[in-house]
Amino acid sequence: MSDLAAAPHENRQMAQWFGADAERYDRARPTYPDALVDRIVSLSPGKNFVDVGCGTGLSSRPFQAAGCTVLGVEPDARMAEVARRRGLDVEVAKFEDWDPAGRTFDAVTSGTAWHWVDPFAGAAKVADVLVPQGLIALFDNGFELPEAVMTAQGEAYRHAMPDVKFEPPSKKDSEEDVEEYVEQIYAKQYVKAAEGILRTGAFTQPEELRFEWSRVCTRDEWLDQIPTQGGLNHLAEDARARFLAYLGSAIDEIGGSFTINYATVGIAAVRR
């Protein structure tokens, strides 16, 4: 199986894309809603957390702000270095290979990163490092863009790659984006994650997490964020520049900003 065709946790080439511009990732990516953080903290028996695949610390800092002590575990040293500069203690390792050195934790969290972890080996490692009644909480952000922005992005791809056929999403697709995301993330990712958790025999039945929120995003913020999503990595530099220039002009034409609707979803389970 080629690296690009591998399951996410086996796809090291794709996993390394994000650390290539770790500063941008930290600056541009969204964080997570307070309601999610409050729920996870309330389910945990204490405030000693480990954050798996912490990246630059976007999923760790909200828990630090809530009074938790957070240790990050991150395989990409470039991402870890940014996280350390932002005040997070990080150990560089794949979670499955990480040595907790006898330490135990009240909660293990993972924000938009568990798909890079083997769901079975990862769940077994979590069971080993949690205290009794400790919590595992896995979560991801999904979002819905306004139809005008989705259409503009389709046109931007066509402008950047005129020889490649591209069909922009329809209005119906746009309206269903968040709901489809929620269904797909549970079906494709969290069913497997829950299977790994339950296979250990160490956890309660996972409960679903879901929190909806929104934010206004400016033209410059979106042009800064979109290269961190991986979809532009396959473009040559000149094509990427054409894409961003076209999209920036299109966002200017709709007022220079727009509202993104988010759904943060995941699962949580308690160590028996």
Coordinates of N, CA and C in Angstrom, one line a residue, residues 18-259:
F18 N 1.7 19.2 7.9 CA 1.2 20.3 8.8 C 2.3 21.0 9.5
G19 N 3.4 20.3 9.9 CA 4.5 20.9 10.6 C 5.4 21.7 9.7
A20 N 5.2 21.6 8.3 CA 6.1 22.4 7.4 C 5.9 23.9 7.6
D21 N 4.8 24.3 8.1 CA 4.5 25.7 8.5 C 3.8 25.8 9.8
A22 N 4.5 25.4 10.8 CA 3.9 25.2 12.1 C 3.4 26.6 12.7
E23 N 4.2 27.6 12.4 CA 3.8 28.9 12.9 C 2.4 29.4 12.4
R24 N 2.3 29.2 11.0 CA 1.0 29.5 10.4 C -0.1 28.6 11.0
Y25 N 0.1 27.4 11.2 CA -0.9 26.5 11.7 C -1.3 27.0 13.1
D26 N -0.4 27.4 13.9 CA -0.8 27.8 15.3 C -1.5 29.2 15.2
R27 N -1.1 30.0 14.3 CA -1.8 31.3 14.2 C -3.2 31.3 13.6
A28 N -3.3 30.4 12.6 CA -4.5 30.5 11.7 C -5.6 29.5 12.1
R29 N -5.3 28.3 12.6 CA -6.3 27.3 12.9 C -7.2 27.7 14.1
P30 N -8.5 27.3 14.0 CA -9.4 27.7 15.1 C -9.1 26.8 16.3
T31 N -9.5 27.3 17.5 CA -9.4 26.6 18.7 C -10.7 25.8 19.0
Y32 N -11.1 25.6 20.2 CA -12.3 24.8 20.5 C -13.2 25.5 21.5
P33 N -14.5 25.3 21.4 CA -15.4 26.1 22.2 C -15.3 25.8 23.7
D34 N -15.6 26.9 24.5 CA -15.5 26.8 26.0 C -16.5 25.7 26.5
A35 N -17.6 25.5 25.8 CA -18.6 24.5 26.3 C -18.0 23.1 26.2
L36 N -17.2 22.8 25.2 CA -16.5 21.5 25.1 C -15.5 21.4 26.3
V37 N -14.7 22.4 26.5 CA -13.7 22.3 27.5 C -14.4 22.1 28.9
D38 N -15.4 22.9 29.1 CA -16.1 22.8 30.4 C -16.7 21.4 30.6
R39 N -17.2 20.8 29.6 CA -17.8 19.4 29.7 C -16.7 18.4 30.0
I40 N -15.6 18.5 29.3 CA -14.5 17.5 29.5 C -13.9 17.7 30.9
V41 N -13.7 18.9 31.4 CA -13.2 19.1 32.7 C -14.2 18.6 33.8
S42 N -15.5 18.8 33.5 CA -16.5 18.3 34.5 C -16.5 16.8 34.6
L43 N -16.2 16.1 33.5 CA -16.2 14.6 33.5 C -14.9 14.0 34.0
S44 N -13.9 14.8 34.1 CA -12.6 14.3 34.6 C -12.5 14.3 36.1
P45 N -11.9 13.3 36.7 CA -11.8 13.2 38.2 C -10.7 14.2 38.7
G46 N -9.9 14.8 37.9 CA -8.9 15.7 38.3 C -8.4 16.6 37.1
K47 N -7.4 17.4 37.3 CA -6.9 18.3 36.3 C -5.5 18.0 35.8
N48 N -5.1 16.8 35.8 CA -3.8 16.4 35.3 C -4.0 15.7 34.0
F49 N -3.8 16.4 32.9 CA -4.2 16.0 31.5 C -2.9 15.7 30.7
V50 N -3.1 14.7 29.7 CA -2.1 14.6 28.6 C -2.9 14.8 27.4
D51 N -2.3 15.6 26.4 CA -3.0 15.9 25.2 C -2.2 15.2 24.0
V52 N -2.9 14.2 23.4 CA -2.3 13.4 22.3 C -2.3 14.1 21.0
G53 N -1.2 14.2 20.3 CA -1.1 14.9 19.0 C -1.4 16.4 19.3
C54 N -0.8 16.9 20.3 CA -1.1 18.3 20.7 C -0.7 19.3 19.6
G55 N 0.1 19.0 18.6 CA 0.5 20.0 17.6 C 1.2 21.1 18.2
T56 N 0.7 22.3 17.9 CA 1.3 23.6 18.4 C 0.6 24.0 19.8
G57 N -0.3 23.1 20.2 CA -1.0 23.4 21.5 C -2.3 24.0 21.4
L58 N -2.9 24.0 20.2 CA -4.3 24.6 20.1 C -5.3 23.9 20.9
S59 N -5.1 22.6 21.0 CA -6.1 21.8 21.8 C -5.7 21.7 23.3
S60 N -4.5 22.2 23.6 CA -4.0 22.1 25.0 C -4.3 23.4 25.8
R61 N -4.1 24.5 25.1 CA -4.2 25.8 25.8 C -5.5 26.1 26.4
P62 N -6.6 25.7 25.8 CA -7.9 25.9 26.5 C -8.1 25.2 27.8
F63 N -7.4 24.0 27.9 CA -7.5 23.3 29.2 C -6.5 23.9 30.2
Q64 N -5.4 24.4 29.7 CA -4.5 25.2 30.6 C -5.2 26.4 31.2
A65 N -6.0 27.1 30.3 CA -6.7 28.2 30.8 C -7.8 27.9 31.8
A66 N -8.3 26.6 31.7 CA -9.3 26.2 32.6 C -8.7 25.7 33.9
G67 N -7.4 25.8 34.1 CA -6.8 25.4 35.4 C -6.1 24.0 35.4
C68 N -6.1 23.4 34.2 CA -5.5 22.1 34.1 C -4.0 22.1 33.9
T69 N -3.3 21.1 34.4 CA -1.9 20.9 34.0 C -1.9 20.0 32.8
V70 N -1.3 20.4 31.7 CA -1.3 19.6 30.5 C 0.1 19.3 30.0
L71 N 0.2 18.0 29.7 CA 1.5 17.5 29.0 C 1.1 17.1 27.6
G72 N 1.8 17.7 26.7 CA 1.5 17.3 25.3 C 2.4 16.2 24.8
V73 N 1.9 15.3 24.0 CA 2.6 14.3 23.3 C 2.5 14.5 21.8
E74 N 3.5 14.8 21.1 CA 3.5 15.2 19.7 C 4.6 14.6 18.9
P75 N 4.3 13.9 17.8 CA 5.4 13.3 17.0 C 6.2 14.2 16.1
D76 N 5.7 15.4 15.8 CA 6.4 16.3 14.9 C 7.2 17.4 15.8
A77 N 8.5 17.3 15.8 CA 9.3 18.2 16.6 C 9.1 19.7 16.2
R78 N 8.7 19.9 15.0 CA 8.5 21.3 14.6 C 7.3 21.9 15.2
M79 N 6.2 21.1 15.3 CA 5.0 21.5 16.0 C 5.2 21.6 17.5
A80 N 6.0 20.7 18.0 CA 6.2 20.7 19.5 C 7.0 21.9 19.9
E81 N 7.9 22.4 19.0 CA 8.7 23.5 19.4 C 7.9 24.8 19.5
V82 N 6.9 24.9 18.6 CA 6.0 26.1 18.7 C 5.2 26.0 20.0
A83 N 4.7 24.8 20.3 CA 3.9 24.6 21.5 C 4.7 24.9 22.7
R84 N 6.0 24.5 22.8 CA 6.8 24.9 23.9 C 7.0 26.4 24.1
R85 N 7.1 27.1 22.9 CA 7.3 28.5 23.0 C 6.0 29.2 23.5
R86 N 4.9 28.5 23.3 CA 3.6 29.0 23.8 C 3.3 28.5 25.2
G87 N 4.2 27.9 25.9 CA 4.1 27.6 27.3 C 3.6 26.1 27.6
L88 N 3.7 25.2 26.7 CA 3.2 23.9 26.9 C 4.4 22.9 27.1
D89 N 4.4 22.1 28.1 CA 5.4 21.0 28.2 C 5.1 19.9 27.2
V90 N 6.0 19.6 26.3 CA 5.7 18.6 25.3 C 6.8 17.5 25.2
E91 N 6.4 16.3 25.0 CA 7.4 15.2 24.8 C 7.1 14.7 23.3
V92 N 8.2 14.6 22.6 CA 8.1 14.3 21.2 C 8.1 12.8 21.0
A93 N 7.0 12.2 20.5 CA 6.9 10.8 20.3 C 5.6 10.5 19.6
K94 N 5.5 9.4 18.9 CA 4.2 8.9 18.5 C 3.5 8.4 19.8
F95 N 2.2 8.6 20.0 CA 1.6 8.2 21.2 C 1.7 6.7 21.5
E96 N 1.6 5.9 20.4 CA 1.7 4.4 20.6 C 3.1 4.0 21.2
D97 N 4.1 4.8 20.8 CA 5.5 4.5 21.3 C 6.0 5.3 22.5
W98 N 5.2 6.2 22.9 CA 5.5 7.1 24.0 C 5.7 6.3 25.3
D99 N 6.7 6.7 26.1 CA 6.9 6.1 27.4 C 6.4 7.0 28.5
P100 N 5.3 6.7 29.2 CA 4.8 7.5 30.3 C 5.7 7.4 31.5
A101 N 6.6 6.5 31.6 CA 7.6 6.4 32.7 C 6.8 6.3 34.0
G102 N 5.8 5.5 34.1 CA 5.1 5.3 35.3 C 4.1 6.3 35.7
R103 N 4.0 7.4 35.0 CA 3.1 8.5 35.3 C 1.6 8.1 34.9
T104 N 0.7 8.6 35.7 CA -0.7 8.4 35.4 C -1.4 9.8 35.3
F105 N -2.6 9.8 34.6 CA -3.2 11.1 34.3 C -4.7 11.0 34.6
D106 N -5.3 12.1 34.9 CA -6.8 12.1 35.1 C -7.6 12.1 33.8
A107 N -7.0 12.6 32.7 CA -7.7 12.6 31.4 C -6.7 12.6 30.3
V108 N -7.1 11.9 29.2 CA -6.3 11.9 28.0 C -7.2 12.6 26.9
T109 N -6.8 13.6 26.3 CA -7.5 14.3 25.3 C -6.8 14.2 23.9
S110 N -7.5 14.5 22.9 CA -6.9 14.5 21.6 C -7.8 15.4 20.7
G111 N -7.4 16.5 20.2 CA -8.2 17.4 19.4 C -7.7 17.4 17.9
T112 N -8.6 16.9 17.0 CA -8.3 16.8 15.6 C -7.0 16.1 15.3
A113 N -6.7 15.0 16.1 CA -5.5 14.3 15.9 C -5.6 12.8 16.1
W114 N -6.7 12.3 16.7 CA -6.7 10.8 17.0 C -6.7 10.0 15.7
H115 N -7.1 10.5 14.6 CA -7.0 9.8 13.3 C -5.6 9.4 12.9
W116 N -4.6 10.1 13.5 CA -3.2 9.8 13.3 C -2.7 8.7 14.2
V117 N -3.5 8.3 15.2 CA -3.1 7.3 16.2 C -3.8 5.9 15.8
D118 N -3.1 4.8 15.9 CA -3.7 3.5 15.8 C -4.8 3.4 16.8
P119 N -6.1 3.2 16.4 CA -7.2 3.2 17.4 C -7.1 2.1 18.4
F120 N -6.5 1.0 18.1 CA -6.4 -0.1 19.1 C -5.2 0.0 20.0
A121 N -4.1 0.2 19.4 CA -2.9 0.4 20.3 C -3.0 1.7 21.1
G122 N -3.6 2.7 20.5 CA -3.8 4.0 21.2 C -4.7 3.9 22.4
A123 N -5.8 3.2 22.2 CA -6.8 3.0 23.3 C -6.2 2.2 24.4
A124 N -5.4 1.2 24.1 CA -4.7 0.4 25.1 C -3.7 1.2 25.9
K125 N -3.0 2.1 25.2 CA -2.1 3.0 25.9 C -2.8 3.9 26.9
V126 N -3.9 4.5 26.4 CA -4.7 5.3 27.3 C -5.2 4.6 28.5
A127 N -5.7 3.4 28.3 CA -6.1 2.6 29.5 C -5.0 2.4 30.5
D128 N -3.8 2.3 30.0 CA -2.6 2.1 30.9 C -2.3 3.3 31.7
V129 N -2.5 4.5 31.1 CA -2.0 5.8 31.8 C -3.1 6.5 32.6
L130 N -4.3 6.1 32.5 CA -5.4 6.8 33.2 C -5.6 6.2 34.6
V131 N -5.9 7.1 35.5 CA -6.3 6.7 36.9 C -7.7 6.1 36.8
P132 N -8.1 5.3 37.8 CA -9.5 4.8 37.9 C -10.5 6.0 37.8
Q133 N -11.5 5.9 37.0 CA -12.5 6.9 36.7 C -11.9 8.1 35.8
G134 N -10.7 7.8 35.3 CA -10.1 8.8 34.4 C -10.8 8.8 33.0
L135 N -10.6 9.9 32.3 CA -11.4 10.2 31.1 C -10.6 10.1 29.8
I136 N -11.1 9.6 28.8 CA -10.6 9.8 27.4 C -11.6 10.6 26.7
A137 N -11.1 11.7 26.0 CA -12.0 12.6 25.3 C -11.3 12.9 23.9
L138 N -12.0 12.6 22.8 CA -11.5 12.8 21.5 C -12.5 13.7 20.8
F139 N -12.0 14.7 20.0 CA -12.9 15.6 19.4 C -12.2 16.3 18.2
D140 N -13.1 16.7 17.3 CA -12.7 17.4 16.0 C -13.6 18.6 15.7
N141 N -13.0 19.5 15.0 CA -13.8 20.6 14.4 C -14.3 20.4 13.0
G142 N -15.6 20.5 12.7 CA -16.1 20.6 11.4 C -16.7 21.9 11.1
F143 N -16.7 22.4 9.9 CA -17.3 23.7 9.6 C -18.1 23.8 8.3
E144 N -18.9 24.8 8.3 CA -19.7 25.0 7.1 C -19.4 26.5 6.6
L145 N -19.0 26.6 5.3 CA -18.8 27.9 4.7 C -20.0 28.4 4.0
P146 N -20.2 29.7 4.0 CA -21.3 30.3 3.2 C -21.2 29.8 1.7
E147 N -22.3 29.7 1.1 CA -22.3 29.3 -0.3 C -21.4 30.1 -1.2
A148 N -21.4 31.4 -1.0 CA -20.6 32.3 -1.8 C -19.1 32.0 -1.7
V149 N -18.7 31.7 -0.5 CA -17.3 31.3 -0.3 C -16.9 30.0 -1.0
M150 N -17.8 29.0 -0.8 CA -17.6 27.7 -1.4 C -17.5 27.8 -2.9
T151 N -18.4 28.6 -3.5 CA -18.4 28.8 -4.9 C -17.1 29.5 -5.4
A152 N -16.7 30.5 -4.6 CA -15.5 31.2 -4.9 C -14.3 30.3 -4.9
Q153 N -14.3 29.4 -3.9 CA -13.2 28.4 -3.8 C -13.1 27.5 -5.0
G154 N -14.3 27.1 -5.5 CA -14.4 26.2 -6.7 C -13.8 27.0 -7.9
E155 N -14.2 28.2 -8.0 CA -13.7 29.0 -9.1 C -12.2 29.3 -9.0
A156 N -11.7 29.4 -7.7 CA -10.3 29.7 -7.5 C -9.5 28.4 -7.9
Y157 N -10.0 27.2 -7.6 CA -9.3 26.0 -8.1 C -9.3 26.0 -9.6
R158 N -10.4 26.3 -10.2 CA -10.4 26.3 -11.7 C -9.5 27.3 -12.3
H159 N -9.3 28.5 -11.6 CA -8.4 29.5 -12.1 C -7.0 29.1 -11.9
A160 N -6.7 28.4 -10.8 CA -5.3 27.9 -10.5 C -4.9 26.8 -11.3
M161 N -5.9 25.9 -11.7 CA -5.6 24.7 -12.5 C -6.5 24.6 -13.6
P162 N -6.4 25.5 -14.6 CA -7.3 25.5 -15.7 C -7.5 24.2 -16.5
D163 N -6.5 23.3 -16.5 CA -6.5 22.1 -17.2 C -7.2 20.9 -16.5
V164 N -7.6 21.2 -15.2 CA -8.1 20.1 -14.4 C -9.6 20.4 -14.2
K165 N -10.4 19.4 -14.5 CA -11.9 19.5 -14.4 C -12.2 19.6 -12.9
F166 N -13.0 20.6 -12.5 CA -13.4 20.7 -11.1 C -14.9 21.2 -11.0
E167 N -15.7 20.5 -10.3 CA -17.1 20.8 -10.1 C -17.3 21.5 -8.8
P168 N -17.6 22.8 -8.7 CA -17.9 23.4 -7.4 C -19.1 22.8 -6.7
P169 N -19.1 22.8 -5.4 CA -20.2 22.2 -4.6 C -21.5 23.0 -4.9
S170 N -22.6 22.3 -4.8 CA -23.9 22.9 -5.0 C -24.4 23.6 -3.8
K171 N -25.4 24.4 -3.9 CA -26.0 25.0 -2.7 C -26.5 23.9 -1.7
K172 N -27.1 22.9 -2.3 CA -27.5 21.8 -1.4 C -26.4 21.2 -0.6
D173 N -25.2 21.0 -1.3 CA -24.1 20.5 -0.6 C -23.6 21.4 0.5
S174 N -23.7 22.7 0.2 CA -23.2 23.7 1.2 C -24.1 23.6 2.4
E175 N -25.4 23.6 2.3 CA -26.3 23.6 3.4 C -26.2 22.4 4.2
E176 N -25.8 21.2 3.7 CA -25.7 20.0 4.4 C -24.3 19.7 4.9
D177 N -23.3 20.7 4.7 CA -21.9 20.4 5.0 C -21.7 20.0 6.4
V178 N -22.2 20.8 7.4 CA -21.9 20.4 8.8 C -22.6 19.1 9.2
E179 N -23.8 18.9 8.8 CA -24.5 17.7 9.1 C -23.8 16.5 8.5
E180 N -23.4 16.6 7.3 CA -22.7 15.5 6.6 C -21.4 15.3 7.3
Y181 N -20.7 16.3 7.7 CA -19.5 16.2 8.4 C -19.7 15.4 9.7
V182 N -20.7 15.7 10.5 CA -21.0 15.1 11.8 C -21.2 13.6 11.5
E183 N -22.1 13.3 10.5 CA -22.3 11.9 10.2 C -21.1 11.1 9.8
Q184 N -20.3 11.8 8.9 CA -19.1 11.1 8.4 C -18.0 10.9 9.4
I185 N -17.8 11.9 10.3 CA -16.8 11.8 11.3 C -17.1 10.7 12.3
Y186 N -18.4 10.6 12.6 CA -18.8 9.5 13.5 C -18.7 8.1 12.8
A187 N -19.1 8.1 11.6 CA -19.1 6.8 10.9 C -17.7 6.4 10.5
K188 N -16.9 7.3 10.1 CA -15.6 6.9 9.6 C -14.5 6.9 10.6
Q189 N -14.6 7.8 11.6 CA -13.5 7.9 12.6 C -14.0 7.4 14.0
Y190 N -15.1 7.9 14.5 CA -15.4 7.7 15.9 C -16.0 6.3 16.1
V191 N -16.5 5.7 15.1 CA -16.9 4.3 15.3 C -15.7 3.4 15.5
K192 N -14.7 3.7 14.7 CA -13.4 2.9 14.9 C -12.7 3.3 16.2
A193 N -12.8 4.5 16.6 CA -12.2 5.0 17.9 C -12.9 4.3 19.0
A194 N -14.3 4.3 18.9 CA -15.1 3.7 20.0 C -14.8 2.2 20.1
E195 N -14.6 1.6 18.9 CA -14.3 0.1 18.9 C -13.0 -0.2 19.6
G196 N -12.0 0.7 19.4 CA -10.7 0.5 20.0 C -10.9 0.7 21.5
I197 N -11.6 1.7 21.9 CA -11.8 2.0 23.4 C -12.5 0.8 24.0
L198 N -13.6 0.3 23.4 CA -14.4 -0.8 24.0 C -13.6 -2.1 24.0
R199 N -12.8 -2.3 23.0 CA -12.0 -3.6 22.9 C -11.1 -3.7 24.1
T200 N -10.6 -2.6 24.7 CA -9.8 -2.8 25.9 C -10.5 -3.4 27.1
G201 N -11.8 -3.3 27.1 CA -12.6 -3.8 28.3 C -12.4 -2.9 29.5
A202 N -11.8 -1.7 29.3 CA -11.5 -0.9 30.5 C -12.3 0.3 30.6
F203 N -13.2 0.6 29.7 CA -14.0 1.8 29.6 C -15.5 1.6 29.6
T204 N -16.2 2.6 30.1 CA -17.6 2.7 29.9 C -18.0 2.9 28.4
Q205 N -19.3 2.8 28.1 CA -19.7 3.0 26.7 C -19.4 4.5 26.4
P206 N -18.8 4.8 25.3 CA -18.5 6.2 25.0 C -19.8 7.0 24.8
E207 N -19.8 8.3 25.2 CA -20.9 9.2 25.0 C -20.4 10.1 23.9
E208 N -21.4 10.6 23.1 CA -21.1 11.6 22.0 C -21.0 13.0 22.6
L209 N -20.1 13.7 22.0 CA -19.9 15.1 22.3 C -20.3 15.9 21.1
R210 N -21.0 17.0 21.2 CA -21.3 17.9 20.1 C -21.6 19.3 20.6
F211 N -20.9 20.3 20.0 CA -21.1 21.7 20.4 C -21.1 22.5 19.1
E212 N -22.1 23.3 18.9 CA -22.1 24.2 17.7 C -21.7 25.6 18.1
W213 N -21.0 26.3 17.2 CA -20.6 27.7 17.5 C -20.3 28.3 16.1
S214 N -20.0 29.6 16.2 CA -19.6 30.3 14.9 C -18.7 31.4 15.2
R215 N -18.0 31.9 14.2 CA -17.2 33.0 14.3 C -17.1 33.8 12.9
V216 N -16.8 35.0 13.0 CA -16.6 35.8 11.8 C -15.2 35.7 11.4
C217 N -14.9 35.5 10.2 CA -13.6 35.3 9.6 C -13.3 36.4 8.6
T218 N -12.2 37.1 8.7 CA -11.9 38.1 7.7 C -11.2 37.4 6.5
R219 N -11.1 38.2 5.4 CA -10.4 37.7 4.2 C -9.0 37.2 4.5
D220 N -8.2 38.1 5.2 CA -6.8 37.7 5.5 C -6.7 36.5 6.5
E221 N -7.7 36.4 7.4 CA -7.7 35.2 8.3 C -7.9 33.9 7.5
W222 N -8.9 34.0 6.6 CA -9.2 32.8 5.8 C -8.0 32.4 4.9
L223 N -7.4 33.4 4.2 CA -6.3 33.1 3.3 C -5.1 32.6 4.1
D224 N -5.0 32.9 5.3 CA -4.0 32.4 6.2 C -4.3 31.0 6.6
Q225 N -5.5 30.7 6.9 CA -5.9 29.4 7.4 C -6.0 28.3 6.3
I226 N -6.5 28.6 5.2 CA -6.8 27.6 4.2 C -5.6 26.8 3.8
P227 N -4.3 27.3 3.7 CA -3.2 26.5 3.4 C -2.9 25.4 4.5
T228 N -3.4 25.6 5.7 CA -3.1 24.6 6.8 C -4.1 23.4 6.7
Q229 N -5.0 23.4 5.8 CA -6.0 22.3 5.7 C -5.5 21.2 4.8
G230 N -4.4 21.3 4.2 CA -3.8 20.2 3.4 C -4.2 20.2 1.9
G231 N -5.4 20.9 1.6 CA -5.9 20.8 0.2 C -5.0 21.5 -0.8
L232 N -4.2 22.4 -0.4 CA -3.3 23.2 -1.3 C -1.9 22.6 -1.5
N233 N -1.6 21.6 -0.6 CA -0.2 21.1 -0.6 C 0.2 20.5 -1.9
H234 N -0.8 20.0 -2.7 CA -0.4 19.3 -4.0 C -0.2 20.4 -5.1
L235 N -0.5 21.6 -4.9 CA -0.4 22.6 -5.9 C 1.0 23.2 -6.0
A236 N 1.4 23.5 -7.2 CA 2.7 24.1 -7.4 C 2.6 25.6 -6.8
E237 N 3.7 26.2 -6.5 CA 3.7 27.5 -5.8 C 3.0 28.5 -6.7
D238 N 3.2 28.5 -8.0 CA 2.5 29.5 -8.8 C 1.0 29.3 -8.8
A239 N 0.6 28.0 -8.9 CA -0.9 27.7 -8.9 C -1.5 28.1 -7.5
R240 N -0.8 27.8 -6.4 CA -1.3 28.2 -5.1 C -1.4 29.7 -5.0
A241 N -0.5 30.5 -5.6 CA -0.6 31.9 -5.5 C -1.8 32.4 -6.3
R242 N -2.1 31.8 -7.5 CA -3.2 32.2 -8.3 C -4.5 31.9 -7.5
F243 N -4.5 30.7 -6.8 CA -5.7 30.3 -6.1 C -6.0 31.4 -5.0
L244 N -5.0 31.7 -4.2 CA -5.2 32.6 -3.1 C -5.6 34.0 -3.6
A245 N -4.9 34.5 -4.7 CA -5.3 35.8 -5.2 C -6.7 35.9 -5.7
Y246 N -7.1 34.8 -6.4 CA -8.5 34.8 -6.9 C -9.5 34.8 -5.7
L247 N -9.2 33.9 -4.7 CA -10.1 33.8 -3.6 C -10.2 35.0 -2.8
G248 N -9.0 35.7 -2.6 CA -9.0 36.9 -1.8 C -9.9 38.0 -2.5
S249 N -9.8 38.1 -3.8 CA -10.6 39.1 -4.5 C -12.1 38.8 -4.4
A250 N -12.4 37.5 -4.4 CA -13.8 37.1 -4.3 C -14.4 37.4 -2.9
I251 N -13.6 37.2 -1.9 CA -14.0 37.5 -0.5 C -14.2 39.0 -0.4
D252 N -13.3 39.8 -1.0 CA -13.4 41.3 -0.9 C -14.8 41.7 -1.5
E253 N -15.2 41.0 -2.6 CA -16.4 41.4 -3.3 C -17.7 41.1 -2.4
I254 N -17.6 40.2 -1.5 CA -18.7 39.9 -0.6 C -18.6 40.6 0.7
G255 N -17.7 41.6 0.8 CA -17.6 42.4 2.0 C -16.4 42.2 2.8
G256 N -15.5 41.3 2.5 CA -14.2 41.2 3.1 C -14.2 40.3 4.4
S257 N -15.4 39.7 4.7 CA -15.5 38.8 5.9 C -16.7 37.9 5.7
F258 N -16.8 36.9 6.5 CA -18.0 36.0 6.4 C -18.0 35.2 7.7
T259 N -19.2 34.6 8.0 CA -19.4 33.8 9.2 C -19.2 32.3 8.9

